[in-house]
Amino acid sequence: MVVAMLLATIPLSCGHKEESVTVKKSKADSLIEAAHKGHEYERLLELADTLQATGEISNIRADYWRGYAYSRQKMMRLSEKYWKRAINTEVKSDEDLTYYAKSANRLAGDLLLKGEYEATMKVATPALEKMREVNYKDNSDFAYLLAAVGCCQLKMGSPKEAAVNFDKSADLFYKVVESNPTRPNFTTAIVAVITITDNYLQLNRFESAFRWTVKFMELLDIYRSLPNADSNFIDKQQARLDIYHASALEGMGHHKEAEIVFSNALKSNYIQTSEGKLEAINYLLSAKLWEDASENFEVLDKQMQKYDMKASIEIIQHYLLPKYRANKSAQHTEETNKVSQQICDNLDSAIILYQRDAAMELTTIYNTQQKEKEIVEQRSRLTHQRYLAIVIVLVLVIISFILIIFFRHQASIRLRKAYAKLEIANERIKESSRMKTSFIQQMSHEIRTPLNILSGFTQIITTPGMELDEETRKDINSKIMDNTKRITELVNKMLELSDISSKTIIERNDDLPVLHIATQAINSVIAKGEAKIPIDTKIDESINQLTIKTNEQAVTHALLMLLDNAEHFTKEGSITLIINQQDDKVRFIVEDTGIGIPANEAEHIFEEFVQLNEYEVGTGIGLTVARSICRRLGGDVVLDTNYTAGARFVMTLPLSA
């Protein structure tokens, strides 16, 4: 949902799961608890090192707290490193088992939040199996890992398997809250149910989301029946239930019922809080209540200040852009322009913040690796000395020593090869970062220019006593409209960028003549004033009456991207659009006589921000957007490497849904 990532950065009332851990208090426990509650993460790291060295806490527990401390400092590479090490360490005690489960839970949760579903499965599945083997499965960590596996299966296209794990997770949560009806256990269960519901809503599976709001209601009714039930907690969770319930009903087309349910949420105290208004945005956007959504977005500014949230690429993408869309749809021109300016103001600081955090984290990783390397080298030298001493005494050991040297030499060769591969991967990461930075800087520059023009004309128009003749007024009006359109197009490019990695299938509800798609795309190129080279068409006779089941807006935009690309790189010669049918698919083939593309770059050019000639003007996302759209429509876009007169792109689409 729109504010999911932002809410993930704000400490909600569910709290840290350590509240439900039952262990005997010791000096080590007290020190860790004090640092944890005081948010003293550097202190927490020091305690992990010291208490592990003295044997007061186990290796797994120390690595869990290291991972937790680094995650709170936004050093996710290090947090993942220590949680991975924790789950790969031998479990020797009940305490180890507890922190093994917690580390697996944390690591799986972070990977799931980043959308790394295969990586999440590789962590959660073995962890569940190991916990089953030792019968450590009647707890919230096990239940939450089941829910995480289900979310991955749902996003990876296995809804039936996902439903099975979701039901197992729910049954276990019911068992946990019945045996130990504490508020932390209810909170963990409700958070899991909300996560499942939210994943179904993201995939537009509204009936399934509706069924999970019923489970939410059942959990809340159980808590409500407790003699010591907290009325504030009930008020908050009932409001959240009403919001998700209304979102599901709205998606199912029951608009009136959704409106009634949401009106119940508006009567709660929680909905008047900042967090409540944030969660309400999900329903308001789905119901297209742009005015209310734009008002609720004002709360986010206060939340960012309250929790000292720095400007970042994620904040711009998951907060400012949706806020821009809501205000634009509500036709709040002044607020829309204000958000556009805010995007510009935050871009440079976001780039600097990203580079600084990455540098600090990489430095910390390097220092940690150096320490570990020194320990390994010391142990290696001691081992080598022992072998030398034995060689002097025993002749037979000489043979063993030669074999050891040989195997170490082989290992060294493998290590060098692995290191070479690592260097190549690192260079690719640096190049990707450079291209992203270049893109953001270009967008920042492109948006500032029209904004400055709009600002200047606004000052002229609003100057008291300023009189303008009709011709001047028309000229100012024309320039304001042109620059407003320019800003809109630039922001739309950024919205396209945020949609590139989406795996959501685009609905195909339009029955369109194939020729209509081609005509729309060609007319769009002409209307944009980019048709430097005339576009010829070659259409098979079988296409004249052919219709296709697709999405008109999406497929036209994809074809437009290919035609724009041809126009951009063809200085002279011709551009030809060929349309034919192949089996149960229709093919749109765009040929040009431009600079061409080497065969070894056939896949590289479809990656984000890739421009083979970095001196060419452009964002480098057009081909990426075109392929993303076509694949989500059931088709594909590829480069025909057999064509050598320029470039030939083949876009295929299925005839029926």
XYZ file of C-alpha atoms in Angstrom:
657
model
C 0.000 0.000 0.000
C 0.992 3.644 -0.419
C 2.270 4.359 3.103
C 3.464 0.838 4.001
C 7.187 1.651 3.824
C 6.790 4.909 5.735
C 4.791 3.200 8.485
C 7.505 0.536 8.695
C 10.010 3.233 9.727
C 7.766 4.561 12.539
C 7.739 2.705 15.914
C 4.116 1.543 16.157
C 2.489 0.351 19.362
C 3.243 -3.308 18.733
C 6.663 -2.695 20.233
C 9.752 -4.872 20.206
C 9.151 -8.584 20.494
C 11.584 -8.907 23.357
C 8.696 -7.963 25.673
C 7.303 -11.487 25.409
C 10.605 -13.315 26.041
C 10.672 -15.024 29.427
C 14.232 -15.452 30.747
C 15.804 -15.345 34.165
C 17.062 -11.841 34.876
C 20.795 -11.518 35.306
C 23.297 -8.686 35.226
C 23.770 -9.246 31.488
C 19.992 -9.200 30.956
C 19.635 -5.933 32.873
C 22.436 -4.212 30.962
C 21.062 -5.276 27.575
C 17.503 -4.346 28.535
C 18.596 -0.872 29.691
C 20.504 -0.201 26.446
C 17.621 -1.545 24.372
C 14.937 0.557 26.074
C 17.183 3.621 25.972
C 17.810 3.214 22.222
C 21.567 3.213 22.954
C 22.618 1.143 19.948
C 26.373 1.790 20.157
C 26.193 0.724 23.811
C 24.290 -2.397 22.737
C 27.110 -3.299 20.330
C 29.725 -2.839 23.069
C 27.734 -5.048 25.449
C 27.393 -7.770 22.798
C 31.201 -7.854 22.338
C 32.024 -7.695 26.070
C 29.416 -10.148 27.350
C 30.221 -12.640 24.578
C 33.946 -12.455 25.402
C 33.262 -13.150 29.112
C 30.846 -15.971 28.283
C 27.860 -14.264 29.944
C 25.828 -14.521 26.730
C 26.037 -17.057 23.912
C 27.354 -16.419 20.415
C 23.858 -16.591 18.897
C 22.446 -14.116 21.393
C 25.355 -11.704 20.845
C 24.915 -11.834 17.059
C 21.158 -11.289 17.413
C 21.719 -8.058 19.368
C 24.427 -6.909 16.958
C 21.998 -7.393 14.076
C 19.262 -5.568 15.984
C 21.535 -2.605 16.822
C 22.760 -2.231 13.238
C 19.207 -2.495 11.859
C 18.110 0.393 14.089
C 21.032 2.409 12.724
C 19.863 1.607 9.148
C 23.009 -0.465 8.440
C 21.051 -3.302 6.861
C 24.034 -5.085 5.297
C 25.577 -5.559 8.744
C 22.295 -6.455 10.428
C 21.651 -9.157 7.825
C 25.235 -10.407 8.174
C 24.923 -11.016 11.933
C 21.423 -12.476 11.787
C 22.613 -14.855 9.065
C 25.585 -15.809 11.245
C 23.235 -16.364 14.192
C 21.013 -18.812 12.295
C 24.085 -20.648 10.959
C 25.606 -21.130 14.444
C 25.105 -24.399 16.326
C 22.257 -24.240 18.856
C 23.515 -25.487 22.238
C 20.869 -24.358 24.745
C 17.267 -23.222 25.154
C 18.494 -19.618 25.140
C 20.250 -20.263 21.817
C 17.026 -21.712 20.415
C 15.047 -18.637 21.478
C 17.476 -16.214 19.829
C 17.887 -18.476 16.792
C 14.123 -18.169 16.199
C 14.173 -14.426 16.797
C 17.115 -13.940 14.408
C 15.383 -15.965 11.681
C 12.200 -13.957 12.258
C 14.005 -10.605 12.045
C 16.026 -11.561 8.968
C 13.001 -12.964 7.134
C 10.984 -9.853 8.018
C 13.621 -7.472 6.647
C 14.054 -9.467 3.431
C 10.265 -9.610 2.982
C 9.984 -5.834 3.448
C 12.590 -5.344 0.676
C 10.636 -7.628 -1.654
C 13.395 -10.292 -1.780
C 10.967 -13.198 -1.710
C 13.335 -16.008 -2.738
C 15.878 -14.894 -0.126
C 13.100 -14.763 2.497
C 12.082 -18.340 1.655
C 15.706 -19.531 1.951
C 15.778 -18.161 5.515
C 12.266 -18.954 6.742
C 11.851 -22.494 5.359
C 14.966 -24.066 6.992
C 14.228 -22.177 10.214
C 10.701 -23.613 10.383
C 12.047 -27.098 9.707
C 14.680 -26.797 12.427
C 12.136 -25.476 14.946
C 9.797 -28.379 14.103
C 12.591 -30.903 14.692
C 13.091 -29.693 18.281
C 9.349 -29.125 18.833
C 9.816 -25.370 19.297
C 6.758 -24.282 17.355
C 4.090 -23.105 19.800
C 5.276 -19.497 19.781
C 4.769 -16.238 17.900
C 8.136 -16.450 16.063
C 7.131 -19.731 14.431
C 3.692 -18.361 13.568
C 5.140 -15.190 12.064
C 7.636 -17.175 9.943
C 4.685 -19.173 8.561
C 2.990 -15.903 7.624
C 6.208 -14.658 5.968
C 6.457 -17.838 3.872
C 2.824 -17.397 2.870
C 3.442 -13.791 1.788
C 6.359 -14.930 -0.388
C 4.288 -17.698 -1.967
C 1.489 -15.232 -2.649
C 3.823 -12.737 -4.332
C 5.570 -15.530 -6.289
C 2.311 -16.762 -7.820
C 1.357 -19.676 -5.533
C -1.845 -18.450 -3.836
C -3.057 -21.948 -2.801
C 0.166 -22.794 -0.953
C 0.133 -19.303 0.573
C -3.421 -19.800 1.877
C -2.396 -23.054 3.601
C 0.480 -21.366 5.472
C -1.679 -18.348 6.317
C -4.280 -20.641 7.902
C -1.590 -22.524 9.858
C -0.194 -19.198 11.071
C -3.640 -17.997 12.172
C -4.414 -21.278 13.989
C -1.113 -21.051 15.864
C -1.703 -17.425 16.827
C -5.143 -18.371 18.199
C -3.460 -21.110 20.231
C -0.785 -18.723 21.549
C -3.250 -16.013 22.644
C -5.534 -18.568 24.274
C -2.706 -20.142 26.292
C -1.035 -16.811 27.115
C -3.505 -13.942 26.562
C -1.054 -11.063 26.983
C -1.273 -7.803 25.077
C 2.110 -8.363 23.300
C 0.868 -11.732 21.999
C -2.376 -10.199 20.746
C -0.425 -7.360 19.141
C 1.930 -9.774 17.331
C -1.024 -11.826 16.093
C -2.888 -8.760 14.854
C 0.217 -7.415 13.099
C 0.571 -10.759 11.288
C -3.085 -10.699 10.218
C -2.707 -7.097 9.015
C 0.411 -8.097 7.015
C -1.508 -10.914 5.319
C -4.518 -8.658 4.650
C -2.286 -5.917 3.240
C -0.543 -8.370 0.870
C -3.894 -9.527 -0.487
C -4.983 -5.895 -0.975
C -1.753 -5.111 -2.867
C -2.559 -7.907 -5.331
C -6.218 -6.796 -5.622
C -7.409 -10.087 -4.078
C -10.154 -8.277 -2.226
C -12.298 -11.314 -1.336
C -9.317 -12.963 0.387
C -8.468 -9.699 2.160
C -12.094 -9.509 3.342
C -11.879 -13.019 4.842
C -8.786 -12.021 6.816
C -10.502 -8.969 8.238
C -12.991 -11.466 9.711
C -10.084 -13.237 11.475
C -8.901 -9.811 12.660
C -12.376 -9.274 14.126
C -12.307 -12.668 15.880
C -8.936 -11.943 17.507
C -10.143 -8.547 18.687
C -13.358 -10.059 20.108
C -11.283 -12.562 22.116
C -9.166 -9.743 23.537
C -12.256 -7.620 24.216
C -13.692 -10.406 26.382
C -10.676 -10.408 28.746
C -11.343 -8.890 32.194
C -8.271 -6.617 32.005
C -8.745 -5.534 28.368
C -7.275 -2.102 27.587
C -9.948 0.212 26.139
C -7.380 2.332 24.276
C -5.917 -0.771 22.636
C -9.421 -1.905 21.640
C -10.216 1.540 20.200
C -7.051 1.512 18.092
C -7.378 -2.040 16.764
C -11.103 -1.621 16.018
C -10.289 1.472 13.968
C -7.567 -0.406 12.057
C -9.978 -3.283 11.480
C -12.594 -0.881 10.061
C -10.005 0.710 7.730
C -8.852 -2.623 6.251
C -12.438 -3.913 6.162
C -13.509 -0.814 4.221
C -10.557 -1.152 1.807
C -11.533 -4.759 1.027
C -15.207 -3.843 0.506
C -14.224 -0.939 -1.745
C -12.090 -3.243 -3.876
C -15.002 -5.700 -4.144
C -17.211 -2.914 -5.487
C -19.365 -2.565 -2.353
C -18.873 1.194 -2.178
C -21.805 2.013 0.124
C -20.916 -0.706 2.627
C -17.271 0.411 2.554
C -18.335 3.990 3.246
C -20.447 2.889 6.235
C -17.626 0.769 7.717
C -15.106 3.593 7.263
C -17.519 6.026 8.933
C -17.350 3.772 12.034
C -13.555 4.140 12.031
C -13.964 7.928 11.947
C -15.769 7.743 15.313
C -12.704 6.288 17.065
C -10.085 8.222 19.004
C -7.271 6.477 17.100
C -8.360 7.842 13.725
C -7.728 11.355 15.036
C -4.083 10.536 15.798
C -1.243 10.900 13.308
C -0.802 7.132 12.987
C -4.524 6.655 12.473
C -4.664 9.223 9.711
C -1.700 7.532 8.029
C -3.456 4.173 7.932
C -6.677 5.804 6.712
C -4.864 7.003 3.567
C -4.936 3.457 2.146
C -8.739 3.422 2.066
C -9.057 7.047 0.934
C -6.841 6.419 -2.103
C -8.652 3.196 -3.038
C -11.998 5.036 -2.758
C -10.579 7.943 -4.810
C -11.385 10.397 -2.013
C -8.584 12.682 -3.123
C -9.575 15.654 -0.937
C -9.522 13.604 2.276
C -6.322 11.813 1.236
C -4.524 15.098 0.569
C -5.584 16.378 4.007
C -4.307 13.219 5.733
C -0.984 13.490 3.907
C -0.351 16.699 5.879
C 0.116 14.499 8.959
C 3.128 12.817 7.348
C 5.144 16.043 7.490
C 4.657 16.125 11.256
C 5.534 12.434 11.600
C 8.767 12.916 9.657
C 9.749 15.764 11.991
C 8.667 13.838 15.103
C 10.808 10.789 14.295
C 13.612 12.819 12.663
C 13.196 11.005 9.351
C 15.821 12.246 6.900
C 15.129 12.887 3.231
C 15.843 9.756 1.216
C 15.063 8.234 -2.166
C 12.565 5.895 -0.435
C 10.757 8.824 1.240
C 10.488 10.657 -2.099
C 9.231 7.539 -3.887
C 6.830 6.196 -1.223
C 5.648 9.464 0.353
C 6.166 12.598 -1.759
C 5.105 11.072 -5.102
C 1.819 9.596 -3.706
C 1.211 12.933 -1.971
C 1.729 14.684 -5.322
C -0.717 12.291 -7.000
C -3.394 12.841 -4.325
C -3.169 16.650 -4.519
C -3.103 16.581 -8.316
C -6.233 14.386 -8.410
C -7.885 16.731 -5.894
C -6.968 19.631 -8.257
C -5.037 21.464 -5.558
C -2.782 23.312 -7.991
C -0.950 25.355 -5.379
C -0.293 22.363 -3.119
C 0.715 20.260 -6.151
C 3.338 22.831 -7.130
C 4.462 22.999 -3.508
C 4.999 19.223 -3.402
C 6.884 19.405 -6.720
C 9.189 22.014 -5.170
C 9.563 19.798 -2.094
C 10.631 16.895 -4.328
C 13.295 19.096 -5.911
C 14.523 20.405 -2.550
C 14.903 16.878 -1.179
C 16.616 15.287 -4.175
C 20.121 16.662 -3.573
C 20.030 15.985 0.171
C 18.686 12.477 -0.496
C 21.611 11.765 -2.822
C 24.139 13.054 -0.279
C 22.459 11.100 2.558
C 22.461 7.897 0.488
C 26.136 8.252 -0.414
C 27.152 9.084 3.171
C 25.229 6.182 4.737
C 26.565 3.748 2.133
C 30.143 4.943 2.740
C 29.811 4.666 6.531
C 28.314 1.198 6.324
C 30.942 -0.040 3.873
C 33.692 1.352 6.124
C 32.265 -0.509 9.111
C 32.001 -3.717 7.076
C 35.605 -3.316 5.916
C 36.895 -2.817 9.489
C 34.942 -5.849 10.687
C 36.279 -8.004 7.867
C 39.845 -6.868 8.570
C 39.571 -7.982 12.204
C 38.188 -11.357 11.196
C 40.889 -11.715 8.537
C 43.647 -11.067 11.119
C 42.241 -13.807 13.367
C 42.128 -16.257 10.452
C 45.701 -15.377 9.462
C 46.978 -15.873 13.029
C 45.337 -19.286 13.236
C 46.755 -20.188 9.818
C 50.303 -19.305 10.906
C 50.017 -21.379 14.086
C 48.777 -24.369 12.108
C 51.590 -23.989 9.613
C 54.212 -23.908 12.396
C 52.834 -27.088 13.930
C 53.090 -28.883 10.603
C 56.699 -27.707 10.163
C 57.640 -29.078 13.577
C 56.087 -32.435 12.800
C 57.855 -32.572 9.404
C 61.243 -32.395 11.169
C 60.417 -35.484 13.273
C 58.402 -37.692 10.932
C 59.210 -38.377 7.274
C 55.713 -39.540 6.532
C 54.320 -36.169 7.551
C 56.287 -34.640 4.651
C 53.903 -36.366 2.267
C 50.929 -35.075 4.256
C 52.441 -31.610 4.276
C 52.842 -31.650 0.462
C 49.210 -32.694 0.084
C 48.098 -29.910 2.403
C 50.065 -27.344 0.401
C 48.555 -28.671 -2.798
C 44.982 -28.434 -1.513
C 45.610 -24.988 -0.102
C 46.974 -23.910 -3.444
C 43.779 -25.115 -5.115
C 41.737 -23.264 -2.521
C 43.798 -20.132 -3.186
C 43.045 -20.406 -6.899
C 39.328 -20.763 -6.174
C 39.541 -17.816 -3.797
C 41.193 -15.627 -6.435
C 38.524 -16.569 -8.946
C 35.812 -15.806 -6.434
C 37.470 -12.496 -5.594
C 37.650 -11.615 -9.298
C 33.927 -12.310 -9.625
C 33.299 -10.183 -6.538
C 35.239 -7.287 -8.053
C 33.164 -7.526 -11.239
C 29.943 -7.532 -9.215
C 31.191 -4.563 -7.184
C 31.934 -2.607 -10.348
C 28.438 -3.309 -11.603
C 26.979 -2.040 -8.336
C 29.082 1.136 -8.574
C 27.996 1.681 -12.192
C 24.337 1.183 -11.233
C 24.718 3.681 -8.384
C 26.390 6.175 -10.735
C 23.616 5.891 -13.288
C 20.933 6.308 -10.619
C 22.691 9.371 -9.215
C 22.997 10.842 -12.724
C 19.304 10.247 -13.335
C 18.259 11.931 -10.087
C 20.558 14.914 -10.708
C 19.163 15.286 -14.238
C 15.567 15.177 -12.928
C 16.449 17.744 -10.264
C 17.895 20.104 -12.895
C 15.005 19.558 -15.313
C 12.358 20.318 -12.650
C 14.101 23.416 -11.268
C 14.078 25.267 -14.612
C 10.266 25.304 -15.170
C 9.664 25.921 -11.465
C 11.819 29.043 -11.596
C 9.846 30.231 -14.644
C 6.525 29.591 -12.883
C 7.768 31.389 -9.778
C 8.803 34.454 -11.824
C 5.496 34.743 -13.650
C 3.594 34.211 -10.392
C 5.391 37.197 -8.864
C 4.538 39.313 -11.928
C 0.848 38.390 -11.888
C 0.453 38.880 -8.118
C 2.295 42.234 -7.980
C -0.230 44.882 -6.755
C -1.129 47.439 -9.423
C 0.486 45.430 -12.218
C -1.354 46.008 -15.497
C -0.742 43.729 -18.439
C -1.915 44.095 -22.020
C -3.790 41.223 -23.643
C -0.844 40.002 -25.735
C 1.483 39.874 -22.712
C -1.156 38.093 -20.658
C -1.626 35.470 -23.371
C 2.146 34.973 -23.610
C 2.458 34.521 -19.823
C -0.488 32.123 -19.776
C 1.046 30.069 -22.598
C 4.398 29.805 -20.838
C 2.777 28.857 -17.525
C 0.825 26.073 -19.231
C 3.918 24.826 -21.107
C 6.089 24.680 -17.994
C 3.319 23.105 -15.895
C 3.031 20.394 -18.559
C 6.823 19.974 -18.499
C 6.835 19.437 -14.714
C 3.960 16.958 -15.000
C 5.831 14.951 -17.654
C 8.984 14.840 -15.512
C 7.096 13.696 -12.416
C 5.294 11.082 -14.540
C 8.737 9.757 -15.585
C 9.622 9.353 -11.919
C 6.300 7.569 -11.315
C 7.147 5.245 -14.214
C 10.493 4.524 -12.545
C 8.760 3.537 -9.296
C 6.515 1.141 -11.281
C 9.306 -0.616 -13.263
C 10.025 -3.305 -10.657
C 6.336 -4.088 -10.085
C 5.304 -7.700 -10.726
C 1.575 -6.934 -10.628
C -0.279 -8.209 -13.695
C -2.005 -5.383 -15.599
C -5.718 -6.029 -16.119
C -6.650 -6.747 -19.765
C -10.271 -5.641 -20.088
C -10.179 -3.742 -23.408
C -11.097 -5.308 -26.762
C -9.161 -3.179 -29.265
C -8.476 -3.266 -32.998
C -4.750 -3.796 -33.478
C -4.623 -0.894 -35.953
C -6.106 1.404 -33.291
C -3.136 0.727 -31.002
C -0.649 1.591 -33.753
C -2.559 4.749 -34.728
C -2.736 5.949 -31.119
C 1.008 5.457 -30.564
C 2.018 7.172 -33.852
C -0.330 10.111 -33.163
C 1.180 10.487 -29.677
C 4.681 10.744 -31.167
C 3.476 13.392 -33.613
C 1.563 15.291 -30.901
C 4.691 15.454 -28.727
C 6.555 17.091 -31.598
C 9.256 14.397 -31.616
C 8.589 12.937 -35.089
C 11.807 14.049 -36.801
C 11.744 11.000 -39.099
C 8.426 9.948 -40.740
C 7.101 6.603 -39.538
C 6.231 4.153 -42.332
C 3.897 1.233 -41.695
C 3.786 -2.279 -43.135
C 0.671 -4.139 -42.065
C -0.394 -7.665 -43.066
C -3.892 -7.920 -44.542
C -4.883 -10.307 -41.748
C -4.357 -7.474 -39.244
C -7.018 -5.122 -40.710
C -9.929 -6.720 -38.834
C -7.918 -8.240 -35.965
C -8.768 -7.304 -32.356
C -6.800 -7.959 -29.178
C -7.766 -8.387 -25.524
C -5.424 -6.053 -23.609
C -5.144 -2.756 -21.716
C -5.395 0.198 -24.094
C -3.460 2.754 -22.061
C -0.619 0.383 -21.103
C -0.028 -1.189 -24.534
C -0.168 2.177 -26.316
C 2.380 3.579 -23.873
C 4.715 0.604 -24.406
C 4.607 0.986 -28.208
C 5.093 4.757 -27.817
C 8.288 4.104 -25.813
C 9.698 2.005 -28.682
C 8.791 4.616 -31.308
C 10.291 7.391 -29.137
C 13.500 5.369 -28.861
C 13.682 4.947 -32.641
C 13.078 8.673 -33.209
C 15.733 9.578 -30.658
C 18.521 7.496 -32.197
C 17.706 7.872 -35.905
C 19.293 11.004 -37.357
C 18.503 10.182 -40.987
C 16.973 7.346 -42.980
C 13.665 5.750 -42.033
C 11.570 4.258 -39.243
C 9.162 1.443 -40.044
C 6.378 -0.053 -37.916
C 5.579 -3.619 -39.056
C 2.516 -5.424 -37.687
C 1.841 -9.122 -38.271
C 0.389 -12.184 -36.586
C 2.396 -15.179 -35.441
C 0.366 -18.099 -34.074
C -1.776 -16.742 -31.205
C 0.238 -13.544 -30.821
C 0.425 -10.192 -32.576
C 3.858 -8.649 -33.253
C 4.656 -4.931 -33.390
C 8.121 -4.586 -35.004
C 9.874 -1.200 -34.862
C 12.794 -0.895 -37.315
C 15.093 2.096 -37.662
C 18.262 3.029 -39.553
C 19.922 4.619 -36.545
C 23.173 3.903 -34.725
C 22.275 0.287 -33.940
C 23.009 -1.830 -30.860
C 25.797 -4.452 -30.469
C 24.500 -8.015 -30.074
C 26.285 -8.435 -26.736
C 24.255 -5.529 -25.321
C 20.891 -7.095 -26.273
C 19.805 -7.622 -22.660
C 21.900 -4.922 -20.990
C 19.926 -2.125 -22.703
C 16.731 -3.221 -20.935
C 18.242 -2.552 -17.499
C 17.348 0.645 -15.618
C 19.231 3.856 -16.564
C 21.386 2.117 -19.210
C 22.594 4.387 -22.024
C 25.268 2.976 -24.315
C 26.296 6.526 -25.191
C 26.403 8.516 -21.956
C 26.586 11.785 -23.906
C 23.130 11.244 -25.382
C 20.272 13.156 -23.731
C 17.730 10.891 -22.027
C 16.865 9.035 -18.817
C 17.666 5.483 -19.931
C 14.373 3.975 -18.677
C 12.211 3.940 -21.834
C 13.095 0.400 -22.939
C 12.887 -0.821 -19.321
C 9.357 0.601 -18.982
C 8.265 -0.894 -22.331
C 9.475 -4.395 -21.416
C 7.988 -4.186 -17.896
C 4.558 -3.236 -19.284
C 4.580 -5.937 -21.993
C 5.604 -8.703 -19.622
C 2.851 -7.722 -17.216
C 0.432 -7.892 -20.163
C 1.576 -11.446 -20.945
C 3.971 -10.504 -23.755
C 7.568 -9.353 -24.123
C 9.970 -6.934 -25.867
C 13.267 -8.181 -27.332
C 16.026 -6.865 -29.604
C 16.422 -8.705 -32.929
C 20.213 -9.140 -33.130
C 20.016 -10.430 -36.710
C 19.046 -6.965 -37.963
C 22.146 -4.878 -38.788
C 20.807 -1.816 -40.612
C 20.072 -0.081 -37.313
C 17.946 -1.449 -34.487
C 14.875 -3.688 -34.608
C 12.695 -4.185 -31.509
C 9.972 -6.875 -31.523
C 7.013 -6.398 -29.159
C 4.741 -9.453 -28.861
C 1.336 -9.571 -27.165
C -1.198 -12.400 -26.718
C -4.408 -12.026 -28.718
C -6.629 -12.978 -25.779
C -6.466 -12.647 -22.013
